[in-house]
mmCIF file of C-alpha atoms and ligand atoms in Angstrom:
data_model
loop_
_atom_site.group_PDB
_atom_site.id
_atom_site.type_symbol
_atom_site.label_atom_id
_atom_site.label_comp_id
_atom_site.label_asym_id
_atom_site.label_seq_id
_atom_site.Cartn_x
_atom_site.Cartn_y
_atom_site.Cartn_z
ATOM 1 C CA MET A 575 -32.719 -32.724 14.373
ATOM 2 C CA SER A 576 -30.036 -31.158 15.602
ATOM 3 C CA ASP A 577 -31.122 -29.280 19.064
ATOM 4 C CA ILE A 578 -30.311 -26.042 20.305
ATOM 5 C CA CYS A 579 -29.968 -26.801 24.203
ATOM 6 C CA LYS A 580 -28.814 -24.133 27.213
ATOM 7 C CA ALA A 581 -25.335 -24.432 28.088
ATOM 8 C CA THR A 582 -26.248 -25.956 32.106
ATOM 9 C CA LYS A 583 -24.736 -28.083 33.568
ATOM 10 C CA ASN A 584 -26.752 -31.222 33.048
ATOM 11 C CA ASN A 585 -26.620 -30.409 29.248
ATOM 12 C CA ILE A 586 -23.038 -29.794 29.211
ATOM 13 C CA LYS A 587 -23.224 -33.687 30.801
ATOM 14 C CA ARG A 588 -25.490 -34.964 27.978
ATOM 15 C CA ALA A 589 -22.853 -33.304 25.546
ATOM 16 C CA ALA A 590 -20.025 -34.815 27.295
ATOM 17 C CA GLU A 591 -21.819 -38.295 26.813
ATOM 18 C CA ILE A 592 -22.749 -37.229 23.405
ATOM 19 C CA ILE A 593 -18.664 -36.853 22.691
ATOM 20 C CA ARG A 594 -17.660 -39.551 24.166
ATOM 21 C CA THR A 595 -20.008 -42.531 22.538
ATOM 22 C CA GLY A 596 -18.402 -41.061 19.215
ATOM 23 C CA GLY A 597 -20.928 -37.863 18.408
ATOM 24 C CA LEU A 598 -20.795 -34.490 17.335
ATOM 25 C CA VAL A 599 -21.711 -31.284 19.765
ATOM 26 C CA ALA A 600 -21.140 -27.533 18.944
ATOM 27 C CA PHE A 601 -19.959 -25.660 21.629
ATOM 28 C CA PRO A 602 -19.117 -22.319 22.565
ATOM 29 C CA THR A 603 -15.890 -20.615 22.739
ATOM 30 C CA GLU A 604 -14.749 -16.736 23.623
ATOM 31 C CA THR A 605 -13.474 -17.322 19.613
ATOM 32 C CA VAL A 606 -16.033 -18.582 17.909
ATOM 33 C CA TYR A 607 -18.793 -21.380 18.062
ATOM 34 C CA GLY A 608 -16.546 -24.887 17.234
ATOM 35 C CA LEU A 609 -17.700 -28.253 15.955
ATOM 36 C CA GLY A 610 -16.408 -30.658 18.225
ATOM 37 C CA ALA A 611 -15.749 -34.088 18.225
ATOM 38 C CA ASP A 612 -13.515 -36.823 20.759
ATOM 39 C CA VAL A 613 -10.090 -36.320 18.767
ATOM 40 C CA TYR A 614 -9.221 -40.209 19.671
ATOM 41 C CA ASN A 615 -12.008 -41.298 17.676
ATOM 42 C CA ALA A 616 -10.871 -41.266 13.871
ATOM 43 C CA LYS A 617 -15.112 -41.888 12.985
ATOM 44 C CA ALA A 618 -16.235 -39.233 14.904
ATOM 45 C CA VAL A 619 -13.310 -36.931 13.496
ATOM 46 C CA ALA A 620 -14.342 -37.757 9.878
ATOM 47 C CA GLY A 621 -18.188 -36.566 10.807
ATOM 48 C CA ILE A 622 -16.878 -33.598 11.199
ATOM 49 C CA PHE A 623 -15.390 -33.355 7.829
ATOM 50 C CA ALA A 624 -18.920 -34.543 5.980
ATOM 51 C CA ALA A 625 -21.136 -32.029 8.373
ATOM 52 C CA LYS A 626 -18.591 -29.101 7.057
ATOM 53 C CA GLY A 627 -18.624 -30.493 3.455
ATOM 54 C CA ARG A 628 -14.133 -29.625 4.202
ATOM 55 C CA PRO A 629 -11.865 -30.925 2.373
ATOM 56 C CA ALA A 630 -10.107 -34.152 3.871
ATOM 57 C CA PHE A 631 -6.593 -33.729 5.041
ATOM 58 C CA ASN A 632 -7.035 -30.647 6.921
ATOM 59 C CA PRO A 633 -5.631 -30.897 10.563
ATOM 60 C CA LEU A 634 -8.212 -29.405 13.403
ATOM 61 C CA ILE A 635 -7.466 -28.171 16.636
ATOM 62 C CA SER A 636 -7.560 -29.991 20.111
ATOM 63 C CA HIS A 637 -9.198 -28.250 22.674
ATOM 64 C CA ILE A 638 -7.399 -29.097 26.423
ATOM 65 C CA ALA A 639 -8.849 -27.729 29.401
ATOM 66 C CA ASP A 640 -5.505 -28.242 31.764
ATOM 67 C CA ILE A 641 -2.044 -27.333 30.712
ATOM 68 C CA ASP A 642 -0.539 -30.377 32.350
ATOM 69 C CA PHE A 643 -2.486 -32.599 29.693
ATOM 70 C CA LEU A 644 -0.081 -31.198 27.155
ATOM 71 C CA SER A 645 3.412 -33.287 27.451
ATOM 72 C CA GLU A 646 1.147 -36.139 27.099
ATOM 73 C CA TYR A 647 1.170 -35.958 23.831
ATOM 74 C CA VAL A 648 2.885 -33.100 22.179
ATOM 75 C CA GLN A 649 6.722 -32.870 22.279
ATOM 76 C CA THR A 650 6.487 -29.287 24.961
ATOM 77 C CA ASP A 651 9.813 -27.249 25.442
ATOM 78 C CA GLU A 652 10.222 -24.277 27.939
ATOM 79 C CA ARG A 653 8.974 -21.262 25.419
ATOM 80 C CA SER A 654 5.946 -23.346 24.095
ATOM 81 C CA VAL A 655 5.614 -23.991 27.850
ATOM 82 C CA ALA A 656 5.733 -20.222 28.685
ATOM 83 C CA LEU A 657 3.441 -19.378 25.876
ATOM 84 C CA ALA A 658 0.955 -21.626 27.121
ATOM 85 C CA LYS A 659 1.274 -20.271 30.637
ATOM 86 C CA ARG A 660 0.611 -16.778 29.611
ATOM 87 C CA PHE A 661 -1.826 -17.246 26.992
ATOM 88 C CA TRP A 662 -4.248 -19.547 27.493
ATOM 89 C CA PRO A 663 -6.934 -19.874 28.125
ATOM 90 C CA GLY A 664 -7.659 -17.938 25.374
ATOM 91 C CA PRO A 665 -7.563 -17.076 21.527
ATOM 92 C CA PHE A 666 -3.924 -18.611 21.249
ATOM 93 C CA THR A 667 -3.145 -22.108 19.218
ATOM 94 C CA MET A 668 0.076 -23.760 19.239
ATOM 95 C CA VAL A 669 1.427 -26.258 16.137
ATOM 96 C CA LEU A 670 3.695 -28.585 18.131
ATOM 97 C CA LYS A 671 5.458 -32.156 17.561
ATOM 98 C CA ARG A 672 3.084 -34.832 18.373
ATOM 99 C CA LYS A 673 4.730 -37.171 20.686
ATOM 100 C CA ASP A 674 1.464 -39.085 20.745
ATOM 101 C CA HIS A 675 2.214 -41.716 18.356
ATOM 102 C CA ASN A 676 -2.188 -43.515 18.508
ATOM 103 C CA GLY A 677 -2.789 -43.902 15.210
ATOM 104 C CA ALA A 678 -6.381 -42.678 16.037
ATOM 105 C CA MET A 679 -5.218 -39.150 15.989
ATOM 106 C CA ASP A 680 -4.042 -39.020 12.439
ATOM 107 C CA LEU A 681 -7.319 -37.718 10.856
ATOM 108 C CA ALA A 682 -7.350 -34.852 13.549
ATOM 109 C CA CYS A 683 -3.534 -34.127 12.364
ATOM 110 C CA ALA A 684 -4.503 -34.613 8.758
ATOM 111 C CA GLY A 685 -1.641 -36.982 9.104
ATOM 112 C CA LEU A 686 1.069 -34.524 10.049
ATOM 113 C CA PRO A 687 3.774 -34.922 12.274
ATOM 114 C CA THR A 688 2.741 -32.121 14.108
ATOM 115 C CA ALA A 689 -0.758 -31.512 16.779
ATOM 116 C CA THR A 690 -2.837 -27.555 17.403
ATOM 117 C CA VAL A 691 -3.540 -27.439 20.571
ATOM 118 C CA ARG A 692 -5.399 -24.449 22.147
ATOM 119 C CA MET A 693 -7.021 -24.040 25.350
ATOM 120 C CA PRO A 694 -10.333 -21.816 25.246
ATOM 121 C CA ASN A 695 -11.414 -19.097 27.403
ATOM 122 C CA HIS A 696 -14.613 -19.754 28.257
ATOM 123 C CA PRO A 697 -16.532 -21.991 31.286
ATOM 124 C CA VAL A 698 -18.568 -23.875 28.687
ATOM 125 C CA ALA A 699 -16.053 -25.028 26.764
ATOM 126 C CA LEU A 700 -13.723 -26.262 29.386
ATOM 127 C CA GLU A 701 -16.534 -28.022 31.629
ATOM 128 C CA LEU A 702 -17.507 -29.758 28.390
ATOM 129 C CA ILE A 703 -13.762 -30.953 28.030
ATOM 130 C CA ARG A 704 -13.371 -32.036 31.640
ATOM 131 C CA GLU A 705 -16.748 -33.779 31.561
ATOM 132 C CA SER A 706 -15.536 -35.674 28.015
ATOM 133 C CA GLY A 707 -12.500 -36.548 29.900
ATOM 134 C CA VAL A 708 -10.809 -36.490 26.130
ATOM 135 C CA PRO A 709 -9.116 -33.422 24.310
ATOM 136 C CA ILE A 710 -12.150 -31.975 22.064
ATOM 137 C CA VAL A 711 -10.931 -31.576 17.920
ATOM 138 C CA ALA A 712 -13.023 -28.911 16.819
ATOM 139 C CA PRO A 713 -12.995 -26.311 13.592
ATOM 140 C CA SER A 714 -15.790 -24.011 13.865
ATOM 141 C CA ALA A 715 -18.941 -25.022 13.546
ATOM 142 C CA ASN A 716 -19.934 -23.926 9.839
ATOM 143 C CA ARG A 717 -20.403 -25.280 6.427
ATOM 144 C CA SER A 718 -17.126 -25.148 5.035
ATOM 145 C CA GLN A 719 -16.130 -21.521 2.980
ATOM 146 C CA THR A 720 -18.994 -19.933 4.824
ATOM 147 C CA ILE A 721 -18.632 -17.303 7.870
ATOM 148 C CA SER A 722 -17.723 -18.609 11.358
ATOM 149 C CA PRO A 723 -20.572 -18.514 13.794
ATOM 150 C CA THR A 724 -20.280 -16.117 17.135
ATOM 151 C CA THR A 725 -24.035 -17.561 18.049
ATOM 152 C CA ALA A 726 -25.626 -20.806 18.718
ATOM 153 C CA GLU A 727 -28.217 -19.573 15.922
ATOM 154 C CA HIS A 728 -25.576 -19.313 13.109
ATOM 155 C CA VAL A 729 -24.299 -22.446 14.287
ATOM 156 C CA GLU A 730 -27.916 -23.905 13.358
ATOM 157 C CA GLU A 731 -28.596 -22.240 10.459
ATOM 158 C CA SER A 732 -25.345 -23.841 8.825
ATOM 159 C CA LEU A 733 -25.365 -27.244 10.198
ATOM 160 C CA GLY A 734 -28.455 -27.774 11.829
ATOM 161 C CA GLY A 735 -29.977 -30.662 11.465
ATOM 162 C CA ARG A 736 -26.518 -32.326 10.471
ATOM 163 C CA ILE A 737 -24.814 -33.005 14.108
ATOM 164 C CA ASP A 738 -25.745 -34.228 17.558
ATOM 165 C CA MET A 739 -26.019 -30.943 19.633
ATOM 166 C CA ILE A 740 -25.861 -27.164 20.026
ATOM 167 C CA LEU A 741 -24.757 -26.121 23.151
ATOM 168 C CA ASP A 742 -26.213 -22.605 23.352
ATOM 169 C CA GLY A 743 -24.012 -20.266 25.683
ATOM 170 C CA GLY A 744 -24.167 -16.687 24.337
ATOM 171 C CA ALA A 745 -22.230 -14.316 21.454
ATOM 172 C CA CYS A 746 -19.098 -15.009 21.366
ATOM 173 C CA SER A 747 -16.557 -12.189 23.077
ATOM 174 C CA VAL A 748 -13.412 -12.522 20.852
ATOM 175 C CA GLY A 749 -15.399 -12.863 17.145
ATOM 176 C CA VAL A 750 -12.802 -13.494 15.142
ATOM 177 C CA GLU A 751 -10.601 -17.109 15.561
ATOM 178 C CA SER A 752 -7.871 -17.689 17.547
ATOM 179 C CA SER A 753 -4.264 -16.724 16.156
ATOM 180 C CA ILE A 754 -2.305 -20.018 14.908
ATOM 181 C CA VAL A 755 1.579 -19.856 15.784
ATOM 182 C CA ASP A 756 4.037 -22.659 15.263
ATOM 183 C CA VAL A 757 6.210 -22.937 17.507
ATOM 184 C CA SER A 758 7.880 -26.534 16.214
ATOM 185 C CA SER A 759 10.884 -25.196 14.903
ATOM 186 C CA SER A 760 13.244 -22.759 16.422
ATOM 187 C CA ASP A 761 11.256 -19.806 14.572
ATOM 188 C CA VAL A 762 8.018 -19.033 15.179
ATOM 189 C CA VAL A 763 5.592 -18.434 12.320
ATOM 190 C CA LEU A 764 1.972 -17.015 12.870
ATOM 191 C CA LEU A 765 -0.023 -19.510 10.401
ATOM 192 C CA ARG A 766 -3.356 -17.209 10.894
ATOM 193 C CA ALA A 767 -3.558 -14.029 12.879
ATOM 194 C CA GLY A 768 -6.469 -13.997 15.364
ATOM 195 C CA GLY A 769 -7.522 -13.176 18.342
ATOM 196 C CA ILE A 770 -4.284 -12.305 20.104
ATOM 197 C CA ALA A 771 -2.488 -9.384 18.427
ATOM 198 C CA VAL A 772 0.776 -10.657 17.454
ATOM 199 C CA GLU A 773 2.732 -7.606 19.061
ATOM 200 C CA GLU A 774 1.930 -9.365 21.996
ATOM 201 C CA ILE A 775 3.115 -12.525 21.012
ATOM 202 C CA GLU A 776 6.731 -10.827 19.950
ATOM 203 C CA ASP A 777 6.855 -8.159 23.661
ATOM 204 C CA PHE A 778 6.319 -11.834 25.604
ATOM 205 C CA LEU A 779 8.636 -13.356 23.602
ATOM 206 C CA GLY A 780 10.996 -10.643 22.634
ATOM 207 C CA GLN A 781 11.541 -12.062 18.959
ATOM 208 C CA LYS A 782 10.133 -11.205 15.971
ATOM 209 C CA VAL A 783 7.203 -13.990 14.886
ATOM 210 C CA ILE A 784 7.337 -14.563 11.084
ATOM 211 C CA ILE A 785 4.244 -13.695 9.408
ATOM 212 C CA SER A 786 3.476 -16.876 7.126
ATOM 213 C CA HIS A 787 0.772 -15.559 3.508
ATOM 214 C CA GLY A 788 0.804 -19.292 2.247
ATOM 215 C CA GLU A 789 0.953 -20.418 -1.210
ATOM 216 C CA PRO A 790 -2.899 -19.934 -1.952
ATOM 217 C CA ASP A 791 -3.220 -23.420 -3.521
ATOM 218 C CA ARG A 792 -0.834 -25.272 -1.118
ATOM 219 C CA PRO A 793 -1.811 -23.051 2.065
ATOM 220 C CA SER A 794 0.029 -24.747 5.289
ATOM 221 C CA SER A 795 -2.659 -23.711 7.229
ATOM 222 C CA PRO A 796 -6.272 -23.900 5.012
ATOM 223 C CA GLY A 797 -7.168 -20.700 6.941
ATOM 224 C CA GLN A 798 -5.101 -19.530 4.512
ATOM 225 C CA MET A 799 -6.950 -20.623 1.306
ATOM 226 C CA LEU A 800 -7.834 -17.012 -0.361
ATOM 227 C CA ARG A 801 -11.364 -17.457 -0.676
ATOM 228 C CA HIS A 802 -12.323 -19.296 2.869
ATOM 229 C CA TYR A 803 -14.502 -16.906 4.741
ATOM 230 C CA ALA A 804 -17.235 -16.018 1.769
ATOM 231 C CA PRO A 805 -20.209 -13.950 2.249
ATOM 232 C CA SER A 806 -22.838 -14.450 -1.167
ATOM 233 C CA HIS A 807 -22.657 -10.744 -2.281
ATOM 234 C CA LYS A 808 -19.285 -8.627 -3.825
ATOM 235 C CA LEU A 809 -17.242 -7.053 -1.001
ATOM 236 C CA ARG A 810 -14.531 -4.413 -1.403
ATOM 237 C CA ILE A 811 -12.857 -3.280 1.276
ATOM 238 C CA ASN A 812 -10.628 -0.029 2.573
ATOM 239 C CA VAL A 813 -13.678 2.486 1.234
ATOM 240 C CA GLU A 814 -14.033 5.417 2.517
ATOM 241 C CA LYS A 815 -16.907 6.476 0.663
ATOM 242 C CA PRO A 816 -19.402 4.116 -0.468
ATOM 243 C CA GLU A 817 -21.316 3.924 -4.026
ATOM 244 C CA GLU A 818 -24.358 4.978 -4.141
ATOM 245 C CA GLY A 819 -26.727 1.657 -3.438
ATOM 246 C CA GLU A 820 -23.422 -0.083 -1.526
ATOM 247 C CA PHE A 821 -24.213 -1.302 1.860
ATOM 248 C CA TYR A 822 -21.603 0.367 4.029
ATOM 249 C CA ILE A 823 -20.183 -0.984 7.076
ATOM 250 C CA GLY A 824 -18.246 1.463 9.257
ATOM 251 C CA PHE A 825 -15.289 2.031 11.873
ATOM 252 C CA GLY A 826 -14.907 4.523 13.580
ATOM 253 C CA TRP A 827 -17.128 7.728 13.674
ATOM 254 C CA GLN A 828 -19.108 7.878 10.743
ATOM 255 C CA ASN A 829 -22.396 8.921 10.130
ATOM 256 C CA ASN A 830 -23.411 7.532 6.212
ATOM 257 C CA ALA A 831 -22.350 3.935 7.532
ATOM 258 C CA ASP A 832 -25.514 0.952 7.908
ATOM 259 C CA LEU A 833 -23.896 -0.543 10.377
ATOM 260 C CA ASN A 834 -20.943 -0.052 12.234
ATOM 261 C CA LEU A 835 -17.877 -1.894 13.685
ATOM 262 C CA SER A 836 -17.661 0.327 16.561
ATOM 263 C CA PRO A 837 -18.502 3.881 16.451
ATOM 264 C CA ASP A 838 -15.524 4.559 19.216
ATOM 265 C CA GLY A 839 -13.124 2.972 16.843
ATOM 266 C CA ASP A 840 -12.662 0.297 19.445
ATOM 267 C CA LEU A 841 -11.191 -3.044 17.216
ATOM 268 C CA ASN A 842 -11.735 -5.676 19.233
ATOM 269 C CA GLU A 843 -15.402 -4.321 20.276
ATOM 270 C CA ALA A 844 -15.124 -4.620 15.939
ATOM 271 C CA ALA A 845 -13.764 -8.290 16.027
ATOM 272 C CA ALA A 846 -16.643 -9.433 18.359
ATOM 273 C CA ASN A 847 -18.603 -7.972 15.972
ATOM 274 C CA LEU A 848 -17.210 -8.294 12.807
ATOM 275 C CA PHE A 849 -19.031 -12.007 11.645
ATOM 276 C CA ALA A 850 -22.729 -11.052 12.937
ATOM 277 C CA TYR A 851 -22.568 -7.984 11.183
ATOM 278 C CA MET A 852 -21.131 -8.976 7.569
ATOM 279 C CA ARG A 853 -24.102 -12.237 7.813
ATOM 280 C CA LEU A 854 -26.113 -9.015 8.472
ATOM 281 C CA ALA A 855 -24.823 -7.295 5.637
ATOM 282 C CA ASP A 856 -25.046 -10.041 3.250
ATOM 283 C CA GLU A 857 -28.820 -10.752 4.269
ATOM 284 C CA MET A 858 -29.877 -6.538 3.788
ATOM 285 C CA ALA A 859 -27.571 -5.465 0.344
ATOM 286 C CA GLY A 860 -28.414 -5.430 -2.876
ATOM 287 C CA ASP A 861 -26.802 -5.493 -5.999
ATOM 288 C CA LYS A 862 -24.681 -3.070 -5.688
ATOM 289 C CA GLY A 863 -23.305 -5.630 -2.794
ATOM 290 C CA ILE A 864 -20.878 -4.507 0.346
ATOM 291 C CA ALA A 865 -18.492 -1.842 1.227
ATOM 292 C CA ILE A 866 -16.021 -2.342 4.400
ATOM 293 C CA ALA A 867 -14.559 1.082 5.767
ATOM 294 C CA PRO A 868 -10.687 0.693 6.156
ATOM 295 C CA ILE A 869 -9.335 -1.169 9.699
ATOM 296 C CA PRO A 870 -6.233 0.435 10.983
ATOM 297 C CA GLU A 871 -3.400 -2.579 10.878
ATOM 298 C CA THR A 872 -2.890 -2.962 14.197
ATOM 299 C CA GLY A 873 -3.341 -5.177 17.034
ATOM 300 C CA LEU A 874 -6.495 -7.518 16.156
ATOM 301 C CA GLY A 875 -6.890 -5.394 12.985
ATOM 302 C CA LEU A 876 -4.174 -7.807 11.242
ATOM 303 C CA ALA A 877 -7.030 -10.297 11.917
ATOM 304 C CA ILE A 878 -9.929 -7.900 10.666
ATOM 305 C CA ASN A 879 -8.159 -7.200 8.094
ATOM 306 C CA ASP A 880 -7.241 -10.624 6.597
ATOM 307 C CA ARG A 881 -10.314 -11.783 7.236
ATOM 308 C CA ILE A 882 -12.083 -9.205 5.114
ATOM 309 C CA ARG A 883 -9.690 -9.801 2.282
ATOM 310 C CA ARG A 884 -10.703 -13.055 2.389
ATOM 311 C CA ALA A 885 -14.419 -12.473 1.678
ATOM 312 C CA SER A 886 -13.559 -9.993 -1.037
ATOM 313 C CA TYR A 887 -11.623 -12.089 -2.673
ATOM 314 C CA ASN A 888 -13.706 -12.588 -6.030
ATOM 315 C CA LYS A 889 -14.406 -16.195 -7.275
HETATM 316 O O1 TXA B 1719 -10.712 -19.788 17.279
HETATM 317 C C1 TXA B 1719 -10.404 -21.206 16.707
HETATM 318 O O2 TXA B 1719 -9.443 -21.433 16.712
HETATM 319 C C2 TXA B 1719 -11.714 -21.844 16.212
HETATM 320 C C3 TXA B 1719 -12.346 -22.363 17.110
HETATM 321 C C4 TXA B 1719 -13.375 -22.779 17.353
HETATM 322 O O3 TXA B 1719 -11.460 -23.042 18.795
HETATM 323 N N1 TXA B 1719 -11.171 -23.288 15.364
HETATM 324 C C5 TXA B 1719 -11.081 -22.996 14.039
HETATM 325 O O4 TXA B 1719 -10.883 -24.441 13.728
HETATM 326 O O5 TXA B 1719 -11.022 -21.950 13.568
HETATM 327 P P1 TXA B 1719 -10.503 -24.392 12.072
HETATM 328 O O6 TXA B 1719 -10.514 -25.556 12.046
HETATM 329 O O7 TXA B 1719 -11.825 -23.586 11.373
HETATM 330 O O8 TXA B 1719 -9.049 -23.426 11.809
HETATM 331 C C6 TXA B 1719 -8.269 -24.190 12.134
HETATM 332 C C7 TXA B 1719 -7.236 -23.613 10.979
HETATM 333 C C8 TXA B 1719 -7.130 -24.612 9.910
HETATM 334 O O9 TXA B 1719 -6.967 -23.593 8.629
HETATM 335 C C9 TXA B 1719 -6.279 -25.593 9.660
HETATM 336 O O10 TXA B 1719 -6.205 -26.001 8.577
HETATM 337 C C10 TXA B 1719 -5.059 -25.527 10.771
HETATM 338 O O11 TXA B 1719 -5.895 -24.250 11.639
HETATM 339 N N2 TXA B 1719 -4.129 -25.927 10.755
HETATM 340 C C11 TXA B 1719 -4.694 -27.028 12.579
HETATM 341 N N3 TXA B 1719 -3.545 -27.237 12.637
HETATM 342 C C12 TXA B 1719 -2.498 -27.350 11.505
HETATM 343 C C13 TXA B 1719 -1.104 -27.711 11.561
HETATM 344 N N4 TXA B 1719 -0.705 -28.247 12.221
HETATM 345 N N5 TXA B 1719 -0.743 -26.956 10.653
HETATM 346 C C14 TXA B 1719 -0.703 -26.167 9.783
HETATM 347 N N6 TXA B 1719 -1.847 -25.532 10.481
HETATM 348 C C15 TXA B 1719 -2.669 -26.137 10.941
HETATM 349 MG MG1 MG B 1720 -12.900 -22.549 9.912
#
C-alpha cells in the first residue's frame, strides 16, 4: 500500500532511502507532484513507466538541486548557464546535449542524445534530491493521459498502491507543468508551454523563441500528444455562454460560473487552480459535460490554453 506521509525531515530522509534503493516516491514540486526515481537506476525508471501505464521511450525530466551539477552530465554553454541562473529554481526545463554516456541513464533519456533537466522551486523537492545524492527523474505523478496531480490526494487517487511513498507538501503553487525549452542547438524552441511565460524567456534572451506544436502522432515531446490531459466528460473551450446543464468553469468576473479559475482575472491564480478544478468539474458534471470560459493567450494563459485544448480534443 502506498501511503501519504507528511513531508517532515524524518519522512524526507526515509523517502531518500527509498530512492537510493531503487523505489518510487511521489513528491511535491511548485508545478505538479512528480513520481521520482534515481536517474541512474534503470530498473527503478522502468518502474515509473509501469506505474504510470505510460508508453515507453518517453524521455523524463531529471530534477537537480544545484546548478553546478549540470555540467557533470550535460554539455553547458554560456546561454544555458545564464538561463539556469535566471530561471532556477523554477518551472523551467531545458533540453541539453548529454555528456554523461552512462548507459544507466539511457532509459530516462529514452535513448536520445539529449537530457532534460530542471531545478524545482520547492523546499521538499530540493531537500529530497540533496538527501538522495542523485538527480531524481520524475514525470507527473499520475496515470498516463489523466490530469496532472496538484495535491498528495490526487496522487493517491491515481497511483495509490502502485508506488512506495507519497510525500505530502500541500497544494502546488504554480499548478501547471514546467515550460520545456530545447536549447540543444542554436535555436531556442519551446516544446511545452508551462509555468514560465514565453515572453519572459524572450525578454531575457533578447531572442525569439520558436514555438513548436509537434506532430500529433510523432511528437518530439509527448506532452504534445493531442489528447493528453483528459477529463472523462466532453469539454468545450472558449465558451462565453454555457448551454443549459453544462458545468461552467469561468474566468474573470462572471456570475453564471459553477467554478471560477480566477474571479479577478489573474492568470497565475487560474493556472494554480486549473487541474484541481478540472477534476472537480469532472466529478460534478452531468451528461451535457463541461464548458470553460475564454482565457487570454498571454503569460501563463498560453500554458492554460494548451492544457484545456488537449483536454477538449475528441477521442
Ligand atoms: O513541471 C514538470 O515539468 C513536472 C514536474 C514533476 O517536474 N514534470 C513533468 O514531467 O511534467 P512529464 O514527464 O509528465 O512531462 C515531461 C515532458 C514529456 O512530454 C516528455 O516527453 C518531454 O517532457 N521531454 C522530456 N525530455 C525530452 C527531450 N529530450 N526531448 C523532447 N521532449 C522531452
Ligand atoms: Mg505528465
